[in-house]
PDB file of C-alpha atoms in Angstrom:
ATOM      1  CA  MET A1358      19.062-232.116 -53.499  1.00  0.00           C
ATOM      2  CA  VAL A1359      18.489-230.039 -50.472  1.00  0.00           C
ATOM      3  CA  SER A1360      16.735-231.974 -47.854  1.00  0.00           C
ATOM      4  CA  PHE A1361      14.118-230.620 -45.284  1.00  0.00           C
ATOM      5  CA  ALA A1362      16.466-231.053 -42.793  1.00  0.00           C
ATOM      6  CA  THR A1363      18.492-228.196 -44.005  1.00  0.00           C
ATOM      7  CA  LEU A1364      15.814-226.120 -45.462  1.00  0.00           C
ATOM      8  CA  TRP A1365      13.292-225.854 -42.564  1.00  0.00           C
ATOM      9  CA  PRO A1366      15.257-222.755 -40.907  1.00  0.00           C
ATOM     10  CA  TRP A1367      15.372-220.874 -44.372  1.00  0.00           C
ATOM     11  CA  ILE A1368      11.224-221.804 -44.369  1.00  0.00           C
ATOM     12  CA  GLY A1369      10.790-220.350 -41.131  1.00  0.00           C
ATOM     13  CA  LEU A1370      12.754-217.279 -41.832  1.00  0.00           C
ATOM     14  CA  GLY A1371      10.481-216.283 -44.437  1.00  0.00           C
ATOM     15  CA  ALA A1372       7.578-216.963 -42.305  1.00  0.00           C
ATOM     16  CA  ALA A1373       8.914-214.586 -40.095  1.00  0.00           C
ATOM     17  CA  GLY A1374       9.454-211.673 -42.364  1.00  0.00           C
ATOM     18  CA  MET A1375       5.753-212.178 -43.872  1.00  0.00           C
ATOM     19  CA  LEU A1376       4.695-211.892 -39.903  1.00  0.00           C
ATOM     20  CA  LEU A1377       6.707-208.996 -39.177  1.00  0.00           C
ATOM     21  CA  LEU A1378       5.162-207.082 -42.199  1.00  0.00           C
ATOM     22  CA  LEU A1379       1.564-208.044 -40.948  1.00  0.00           C
ATOM     23  CA  LEU A1380       2.776-206.952 -37.106  1.00  0.00           C
ATOM     24  CA  ALA A1381       3.989-203.557 -37.961  1.00  0.00           C
ATOM     25  CA  GLY A1382       1.526-202.584 -41.039  1.00  0.00           C
ATOM     26  CA  SER A1383      -1.799-204.641 -40.608  1.00  0.00           C
ATOM     27  CA  PRO A1384      -4.731-205.132 -38.056  1.00  0.00           C
ATOM     28  CA  ALA A1385      -4.902-208.872 -39.331  1.00  0.00           C
ATOM     29  CA  LEU A1386      -3.182-210.149 -36.251  1.00  0.00           C
ATOM     30  CA  VAL A1387      -5.021-208.122 -33.710  1.00  0.00           C
ATOM     31  CA  ASP A1388      -7.483-209.830 -31.850  1.00  0.00           C
ATOM     32  CA  ASP A1389      -9.086-206.789 -29.888  1.00  0.00           C
ATOM     33  CA  ARG A1390      -8.830-203.438 -32.068  1.00  0.00           C
ATOM     34  CA  ARG A1391     -10.163-201.534 -28.770  1.00  0.00           C
ATOM     35  CA  VAL A1392      -6.705-201.726 -27.092  1.00  0.00           C
ATOM     36  CA  PRO A1393      -3.260-200.655 -28.608  1.00  0.00           C
ATOM     37  CA  ARG A1394      -1.163-203.745 -30.157  1.00  0.00           C
ATOM     38  CA  TRP A1395       0.954-204.092 -27.155  1.00  0.00           C
ATOM     39  CA  HIS A1396      -1.931-204.530 -25.074  1.00  0.00           C
ATOM     40  CA  ASP A1397      -3.462-207.022 -27.404  1.00  0.00           C
ATOM     41  CA  LEU A1398      -2.775-210.934 -26.488  1.00  0.00           C
ATOM     42  CA  GLY A1399      -3.293-211.935 -29.935  1.00  0.00           C
ATOM     43  CA  TRP A1400      -0.913-209.537 -31.247  1.00  0.00           C
ATOM     44  CA  LEU A1401       1.742-210.251 -28.760  1.00  0.00           C
ATOM     45  CA  VAL A1402       1.368-214.394 -29.291  1.00  0.00           C
ATOM     46  CA  PHE A1403       1.964-213.716 -33.070  1.00  0.00           C
ATOM     47  CA  ALA A1404       5.017-211.431 -31.977  1.00  0.00           C
ATOM     48  CA  ALA A1405       6.401-214.278 -29.786  1.00  0.00           C
ATOM     49  CA  LEU A1406       5.968-216.564 -32.814  1.00  0.00           C
ATOM     50  CA  THR A1407       8.029-214.378 -34.928  1.00  0.00           C
ATOM     51  CA  LEU A1408      10.799-214.099 -32.678  1.00  0.00           C
ATOM     52  CA  THR A1409      10.899-217.927 -31.969  1.00  0.00           C
ATOM     53  CA  LEU A1410      11.057-218.350 -35.783  1.00  0.00           C
ATOM     54  CA  LEU A1411      14.029-215.909 -35.981  1.00  0.00           C
ATOM     55  CA  HIS A1412      15.522-217.705 -33.073  1.00  0.00           C
ATOM     56  CA  GLN A1413      15.203-221.192 -34.594  1.00  0.00           C
ATOM     57  CA  PHE A1414      17.179-219.532 -37.574  1.00  0.00           C
ATOM     58  CA  GLU A1415      20.062-218.176 -35.396  1.00  0.00           C
ATOM     59  CA  GLU A1416      20.316-221.504 -33.878  1.00  0.00           C
ATOM     60  CA  ASN A1417      20.033-223.801 -36.844  1.00  0.00           C
ATOM     61  CA  GLY A1418      20.593-221.304 -40.067  1.00  0.00           C
ATOM     62  CA  LEU A1419      23.098-219.066 -39.654  1.00  0.00           C
ATOM     63  CA  ASP A1420      24.078-217.449 -36.178  1.00  0.00           C
ATOM     64  CA  LEU A1421      25.461-213.877 -35.473  1.00  0.00           C
ATOM     65  CA  THR A1422      28.956-215.192 -36.543  1.00  0.00           C
ATOM     66  CA  GLY A1423      27.843-216.307 -39.546  1.00  0.00           C
ATOM     67  CA  ARG A1424      28.214-220.096 -38.416  1.00  0.00           C
ATOM     68  CA  PRO A1425      25.955-222.434 -40.290  1.00  0.00           C
ATOM     69  CA  ALA A1426      23.766-225.200 -38.221  1.00  0.00           C
ATOM     70  CA  GLY A1427      25.617-223.751 -34.699  1.00  0.00           C
ATOM     71  CA  LEU A1428      23.307-225.622 -32.709  1.00  0.00           C
ATOM     72  CA  LEU A1429      24.088-228.874 -33.933  1.00  0.00           C
ATOM     73  CA  ASN A1430      27.998-228.135 -34.252  1.00  0.00           C
ATOM     74  CA  ALA A1431      27.629-226.958 -30.313  1.00  0.00           C
ATOM     75  CA  LEU A1432      25.914-229.986 -29.249  1.00  0.00           C
ATOM     76  CA  CYS A1433      28.102-232.432 -30.973  1.00  0.00           C
ATOM     77  CA  THR A1434      31.410-230.413 -29.711  1.00  0.00           C
ATOM     78  CA  GLY A1435      29.846-230.647 -26.106  1.00  0.00           C
ATOM     79  CA  PHE A1436      29.110-234.098 -26.253  1.00  0.00           C
ATOM     80  CA  GLY A1437      33.034-234.423 -27.006  1.00  0.00           C
ATOM     81  CA  PHE A1438      33.113-234.967 -30.741  1.00  0.00           C
ATOM     82  CA  ARG A1439      35.326-233.099 -33.207  1.00  0.00           C
ATOM     83  CA  ASP A1440      32.431-231.738 -35.321  1.00  0.00           C
ATOM     84  CA  ALA A1441      28.914-232.574 -36.508  1.00  0.00           C
ATOM     85  CA  VAL A1442      30.554-234.894 -38.952  1.00  0.00           C
ATOM     86  CA  ALA A1443      31.485-237.227 -36.586  1.00  0.00           C
ATOM     87  CA  CYS A1444      28.555-236.598 -34.215  1.00  0.00           C
ATOM     88  CA  PRO A1445      25.957-239.582 -33.816  1.00  0.00           C
ATOM     89  CA  VAL A1446      23.335-236.897 -33.016  1.00  0.00           C
ATOM     90  CA  PRO A1447      21.519-236.884 -36.482  1.00  0.00           C
ATOM     91  CA  LEU A1448      20.091-234.149 -38.486  1.00  0.00           C
ATOM     92  CA  SER A1449      16.664-235.395 -38.007  1.00  0.00           C
ATOM     93  CA  VAL A1450      16.808-235.263 -34.125  1.00  0.00           C
ATOM     94  CA  ILE A1451      17.404-231.104 -34.636  1.00  0.00           C
ATOM     95  CA  THR A1452      14.358-231.086 -37.218  1.00  0.00           C
ATOM     96  CA  GLY A1453      11.964-233.355 -35.208  1.00  0.00           C
ATOM     97  CA  PHE A1454      12.564-230.994 -31.886  1.00  0.00           C
ATOM     98  CA  ASN A1455      11.982-227.560 -33.930  1.00  0.00           C
ATOM     99  CA  VAL A1456       9.271-228.884 -36.290  1.00  0.00           C
ATOM    100  CA  GLY A1457       7.418-231.470 -34.173  1.00  0.00           C
ATOM    101  CA  THR A1458       7.600-229.685 -30.778  1.00  0.00           C
ATOM    102  CA  VAL A1459       8.127-225.726 -31.218  1.00  0.00           C
ATOM    103  CA  TRP A1460       5.675-225.487 -34.295  1.00  0.00           C
ATOM    104  CA  ILE A1461       3.131-227.586 -33.033  1.00  0.00           C
ATOM    105  CA  ALA A1462       3.083-225.659 -29.485  1.00  0.00           C
ATOM    106  CA  ALA A1463       3.194-222.410 -31.396  1.00  0.00           C
ATOM    107  CA  LEU A1464       0.254-223.637 -33.614  1.00  0.00           C
ATOM    108  CA  ILE A1465      -2.053-224.452 -30.933  1.00  0.00           C
ATOM    109  CA  ALA A1466      -1.096-221.357 -29.212  1.00  0.00           C
ATOM    110  CA  VAL A1467      -1.923-219.052 -32.008  1.00  0.00           C
ATOM    111  CA  LEU A1468      -4.980-220.715 -33.111  1.00  0.00           C
ATOM    112  CA  SER A1469      -6.417-220.983 -29.259  1.00  0.00           C
ATOM    113  CA  VAL A1470      -5.641-217.350 -28.673  1.00  0.00           C
ATOM    114  CA  HIS A1471      -8.922-215.794 -29.417  1.00  0.00           C
ATOM    115  CA  ARG A1472     -11.191-218.670 -27.497  1.00  0.00           C
ATOM    116  CA  HIS A1473      -8.710-219.743 -24.991  1.00  0.00           C
ATOM    117  CA  PRO A1474      -6.691-216.521 -24.282  1.00  0.00           C
ATOM    118  CA  LEU A1475      -4.508-218.309 -21.670  1.00  0.00           C
ATOM    119  CA  LEU A1476      -3.592-221.032 -24.089  1.00  0.00           C
ATOM    120  CA  GLY A1477      -1.939-218.678 -26.057  1.00  0.00           C
ATOM    121  CA  LEU A1478       0.755-218.188 -23.538  1.00  0.00           C
ATOM    122  CA  THR A1479       1.993-221.616 -23.987  1.00  0.00           C
ATOM    123  CA  VAL A1480       3.668-220.072 -27.406  1.00  0.00           C
ATOM    124  CA  PHE A1481       6.539-219.207 -24.868  1.00  0.00           C
ATOM    125  CA  ALA A1482       6.792-222.586 -23.028  1.00  0.00           C
ATOM    126  CA  VAL A1483       9.398-224.438 -25.621  1.00  0.00           C
ATOM    127  CA  PRO A1484      11.316-221.229 -26.125  1.00  0.00           C
ATOM    128  CA  LEU A1485      11.712-220.475 -22.259  1.00  0.00           C
ATOM    129  CA  GLY A1486      12.818-224.056 -21.857  1.00  0.00           C
ATOM    130  CA  THR A1487      15.349-223.627 -24.598  1.00  0.00           C
ATOM    131  CA  LEU A1488      16.377-220.434 -22.805  1.00  0.00           C
ATOM    132  CA  ILE A1489      17.641-222.260 -19.559  1.00  0.00           C
ATOM    133  CA  LEU A1490      19.761-224.456 -21.851  1.00  0.00           C
ATOM    134  CA  HIS A1491      21.164-221.403 -23.860  1.00  0.00           C
ATOM    135  CA  ILE A1492      22.012-219.510 -20.420  1.00  0.00           C
ATOM    136  CA  GLY A1493      23.357-222.604 -18.751  1.00  0.00           C
ATOM    137  CA  ALA A1494      25.917-223.187 -21.876  1.00  0.00           C
ATOM    138  CA  ALA A1495      26.766-219.484 -21.696  1.00  0.00           C
ATOM    139  CA  VAL A1496      27.546-219.492 -18.551  1.00  0.00           C
ATOM    140  CA  GLY A1497      29.567-222.717 -18.108  1.00  0.00           C
ATOM    141  CA  LEU A1498      31.540-221.983 -21.408  1.00  0.00           C
ATOM    142  CA  MET A1499      31.779-218.097 -20.999  1.00  0.00           C
ATOM    143  CA  ARG A1500      30.915-217.371 -24.588  1.00  0.00           C
ATOM    144  CA  TYR A1501      28.224-216.834 -27.113  1.00  0.00           C
ATOM    145  CA  ASN A1502      26.134-219.824 -28.583  1.00  0.00           C
ATOM    146  CA  SER A1503      23.967-219.938 -31.298  1.00  0.00           C
ATOM    147  CA  GLY A1504      20.618-218.807 -30.185  1.00  0.00           C
ATOM    148  CA  LEU A1505      21.502-217.220 -27.215  1.00  0.00           C
ATOM    149  CA  ALA A1506      20.639-213.546 -28.627  1.00  0.00           C
ATOM    150  CA  THR A1507      17.192-213.812 -29.822  1.00  0.00           C
ATOM    151  CA  ALA A1508      16.670-216.343 -26.541  1.00  0.00           C
ATOM    152  CA  LEU A1509      17.239-213.368 -24.310  1.00  0.00           C
ATOM    153  CA  LEU A1510      15.176-211.111 -26.416  1.00  0.00           C
ATOM    154  CA  LEU A1511      12.279-213.713 -25.947  1.00  0.00           C
ATOM    155  CA  LEU A1512      12.560-213.488 -22.186  1.00  0.00           C
ATOM    156  CA  PRO A1513      11.302-209.476 -21.918  1.00  0.00           C
ATOM    157  CA  LEU A1514       8.575-210.095 -24.651  1.00  0.00           C
ATOM    158  CA  ALA A1515       7.325-213.398 -22.635  1.00  0.00           C
ATOM    159  CA  ALA A1516       7.437-211.156 -19.105  1.00  0.00           C
ATOM    160  CA  TRP A1517       5.310-208.424 -20.675  1.00  0.00           C
ATOM    161  CA  THR A1518       3.042-210.631 -22.405  1.00  0.00           C
ATOM    162  CA  LEU A1519       2.202-212.298 -18.843  1.00  0.00           C
ATOM    163  CA  LEU A1520       1.451-208.842 -17.194  1.00  0.00           C
ATOM    164  CA  VAL A1521      -1.031-208.324 -20.087  1.00  0.00           C
ATOM    165  CA  ALA A1522      -2.499-211.839 -19.806  1.00  0.00           C
ATOM    166  CA  GLY A1523      -2.743-211.110 -16.006  1.00  0.00           C
ATOM    167  CA  HIS A1524      -4.450-208.000 -16.332  1.00  0.00           C
ATOM    168  CA  ARG A1525      -6.638-208.296 -19.146  1.00  0.00           C
ATOM    169  CA  HIS A1526      -7.563-211.808 -19.217  1.00  0.00           C
ATOM    170  CA  GLY A1527      -7.409-213.047 -15.413  1.00  0.00           C
ATOM    171  CA  ALA A1528      -3.880-215.221 -15.660  1.00  0.00           C
ATOM    172  CA  GLY A1529      -2.770-216.274 -12.148  1.00  0.00           C
ATOM    173  CA  PRO A1530      -0.572-218.215 -10.533  1.00  0.00           C
ATOM    174  CA  LYS A1531      -1.689-221.293 -11.693  1.00  0.00           C
ATOM    175  CA  ALA A1532      -1.397-220.193 -15.490  1.00  0.00           C
ATOM    176  CA  PHE A1533       2.031-219.137 -14.750  1.00  0.00           C
ATOM    177  CA  ALA A1534       2.769-222.029 -13.052  1.00  0.00           C
ATOM    178  CA  ALA A1535       1.801-224.567 -15.624  1.00  0.00           C
ATOM    179  CA  LEU A1536       3.774-222.514 -18.021  1.00  0.00           C
ATOM    180  CA  PHE A1537       7.063-222.525 -16.335  1.00  0.00           C
ATOM    181  CA  ALA A1538       6.710-226.233 -15.661  1.00  0.00           C
ATOM    182  CA  ALA A1539       6.059-226.879 -19.268  1.00  0.00           C
ATOM    183  CA  ALA A1540       9.466-224.878 -20.087  1.00  0.00           C
ATOM    184  CA  VAL A1541      11.186-226.853 -17.458  1.00  0.00           C
ATOM    185  CA  LEU A1542       9.751-230.171 -18.377  1.00  0.00           C
ATOM    186  CA  SER A1543      10.500-229.432 -22.058  1.00  0.00           C
ATOM    187  CA  ALA A1544      14.376-228.534 -21.571  1.00  0.00           C
ATOM    188  CA  ALA A1545      14.567-231.693 -19.344  1.00  0.00           C
ATOM    189  CA  VAL A1546      13.248-234.396 -22.195  1.00  0.00           C
ATOM    190  CA  THR A1547      14.820-232.469 -24.720  1.00  0.00           C
ATOM    191  CA  PHE A1548      18.256-232.705 -23.207  1.00  0.00           C
ATOM    192  CA  ALA A1549      17.272-236.540 -22.233  1.00  0.00           C
ATOM    193  CA  LEU A1550      16.446-237.234 -25.593  1.00  0.00           C
ATOM    194  CA  LEU A1551      19.327-235.872 -26.904  1.00  0.00           C
ATOM    195  CA  LEU A1552      22.017-237.462 -24.691  1.00  0.00           C
ATOM    196  CA  ALA A1553      19.514-240.921 -25.901  1.00  0.00           C
ATOM    197  CA  ALA A1554      20.400-239.977 -29.454  1.00  0.00           C
ATOM    198  CA  ARG A1555      24.036-239.524 -28.675  1.00  0.00           C
ATOM    199  CA  HIS A1556      24.751-242.583 -27.078  1.00  0.00           C
ATOM    200  CA  GLY A1557      22.464-244.666 -29.670  1.00  0.00           C
ATOM    201  CA  VAL A1558      19.745-245.807 -27.293  1.00  0.00           C
ATOM    202  CA  VAL A1559      17.144-244.597 -29.324  1.00  0.00           C
ATOM    203  CA  GLY A1560      16.467-243.826 -32.934  1.00  0.00           C
ATOM    204  CA  ASP A1561      14.228-241.479 -35.208  1.00  0.00           C
ATOM    205  CA  GLY A1562      11.212-243.709 -34.666  1.00  0.00           C
ATOM    206  CA  VAL A1563      11.185-243.147 -31.330  1.00  0.00           C
ATOM    207  CA  ILE A1564      12.758-239.166 -30.881  1.00  0.00           C
ATOM    208  CA  VAL A1565      10.415-237.906 -33.557  1.00  0.00           C
ATOM    209  CA  PRO A1566       7.258-239.004 -32.266  1.00  0.00           C
ATOM    210  CA  ALA A1567       8.140-238.125 -28.861  1.00  0.00           C
ATOM    211  CA  PHE A1568       9.110-234.320 -29.864  1.00  0.00           C
ATOM    212  CA  ALA A1569       5.570-234.343 -31.471  1.00  0.00           C
ATOM    213  CA  LEU A1570       3.992-235.289 -28.287  1.00  0.00           C
ATOM    214  CA  LEU A1571       6.113-232.996 -26.023  1.00  0.00           C
ATOM    215  CA  GLY A1572       4.681-229.949 -28.318  1.00  0.00           C
ATOM    216  CA  LEU A1573       1.247-231.044 -26.865  1.00  0.00           C
ATOM    217  CA  LEU A1574       2.538-230.806 -23.285  1.00  0.00           C
ATOM    218  CA  PRO A1575       2.491-227.037 -22.452  1.00  0.00           C
ATOM    219  CA  ALA A1576      -1.289-226.821 -24.121  1.00  0.00           C
ATOM    220  CA  GLY A1577      -2.211-229.801 -21.914  1.00  0.00           C
ATOM    221  CA  LEU A1578      -0.831-228.580 -18.730  1.00  0.00           C
ATOM    222  CA  MET A1579      -2.403-224.865 -19.312  1.00  0.00           C
ATOM    223  CA  LEU A1580      -5.775-226.760 -19.749  1.00  0.00           C
ATOM    224  CA  LEU A1581      -5.177-228.866 -16.510  1.00  0.00           C
ATOM    225  CA  ALA A1582      -4.252-225.701 -14.361  1.00  0.00           C
ATOM    226  CA  THR A1583      -6.933-223.157 -15.709  1.00  0.00           C
ATOM    227  CA  ARG A1584      -9.738-225.561 -15.920  1.00  0.00           C
ATOM    228  CA  ARG A1585     -13.027-224.286 -13.747  1.00  0.00           C
ATOM    229  CA  ALA A1586     -14.450-227.047 -11.768  1.00  0.00           C
ATOM    230  CA  ARG A1587     -18.176-227.095 -12.373  1.00  0.00           C
ATOM    231  CA  PRO A1588     -20.415-225.534  -9.698  1.00  0.00           C
ATOM    232  CA  PRO A1589     -22.102-228.059  -7.458  1.00  0.00           C
ATOM    233  CA  VAL A1590     -25.583-228.597  -8.689  1.00  0.00           C
ATOM    234  CA  ALA A1591     -27.938-227.001  -5.944  1.00  0.00           C
ATOM    235  CA  PRO A1592     -31.007-229.168  -5.351  1.00  0.00           C
ATOM    236  CA  ALA A1593     -34.177-228.267  -6.269  1.00  0.00           C
ATOM    237  CA  PRO A1594     -36.237-226.160  -3.629  1.00  0.00           C
ATOM    238  CA  LYS A1595     -39.260-227.570  -2.804  1.00  0.00           C
ATOM    239  CA  VAL A1596     -42.304-225.866  -4.427  1.00  0.00           C
ATOM    240  CA  ARG A1597     -44.986-225.342  -1.477  1.00  0.00           C
ATOM    241  CA  THR A1598     -48.342-225.393  -2.816  1.00  0.00           C
ATOM    242  CA  ARG A1599     -50.398-222.606  -1.950  1.00  0.00           C
ATOM    243  CA  ARG A1600     -54.423-222.597  -1.867  1.00  0.00           C
ATOM    244  CA  PRO A1601     -56.014-219.967  -3.745  1.00  0.00           C
ATOM    245  CA  PRO A1602     -57.342-217.331  -1.855  1.00  0.00           C
ATOM    246  CA  ALA A1603     -61.274-217.653  -1.474  1.00  0.00           C
ATOM    247  CA  ARG A1604     -63.160-215.053  -3.176  1.00  0.00           C
ATOM    248  CA  ALA A1605     -64.795-212.374  -1.295  1.00  0.00           C
ATOM    249  CA  GLN A1606     -68.413-213.110  -1.373  1.00  0.00           C
ATOM    250  CA  ASN A1607     -70.544-210.535  -2.738  1.00  0.00           C
ATOM    251  CA  ARG A1608     -71.978-208.900  -0.080  1.00  0.00           C
ATOM    252  CA  THR A1609     -74.844-206.972  -2.132  1.00  0.00           C
ATOM    253  CA  GLN A1610     -77.399-209.336  -2.824  1.00  0.00           C
ATOM    254  CA  GLY A1611     -79.776-208.708  -5.722  1.00  0.00           C
ATOM    255  CA  PRO A1612     -83.426-208.898  -5.238  1.00  0.00           C
ATOM    256  CA  MET A1613     -84.822-212.070  -5.251  1.00  0.00           C
TER     257      MET A1613
END
């Protein structure tokens, strides 16, 4: 029987295919139809979600070399094991990270972009964090790793989306700092949890909920960074009571 742990990348691939059709041929994912799609933050956030789903498939479905579950195998060999079979890192850890972290953060982003546009930027937080790990592994090993190609494609899309958000929605240094802080923190926490799983320090009962909470981190940091302080309440002005002007006396008096 096929388990969800091996099926979810294919579910994501199917969702990415549907989103590609909507992005290309339907205005359903466009938030502001007065501007071209490449200048609409809502459309860009859905494009980022689509590319993220393809990135997950390259990591955990089939990579560019046709290797299945390439990310798990790369992690296990990086930890010094022969293959994924001999590795103590279970599939549930990979599933918990991708479903519990990436999908939750992306869902918050796409559902919030209409009313809170800057929250839409958080769709890039976790993928940018994994990009750090992919580039580090590629430089260190001097070879391709599963997920590297789509991770690199996310970089120009993220850069353009940040430009649009800054130009049309007032995103500034605080919003950008929150996004990159979430990316770095998600990468660090993910790597720490993987090391803990490798040494058997923590099990699924801790790792899976931790990844779910990690998915809330980008939105939380963005809300903290972009919240607007309430203006101080000015004291009520004193109302001066003015005496009504005396009526002018009628100089012309009628006959007695």
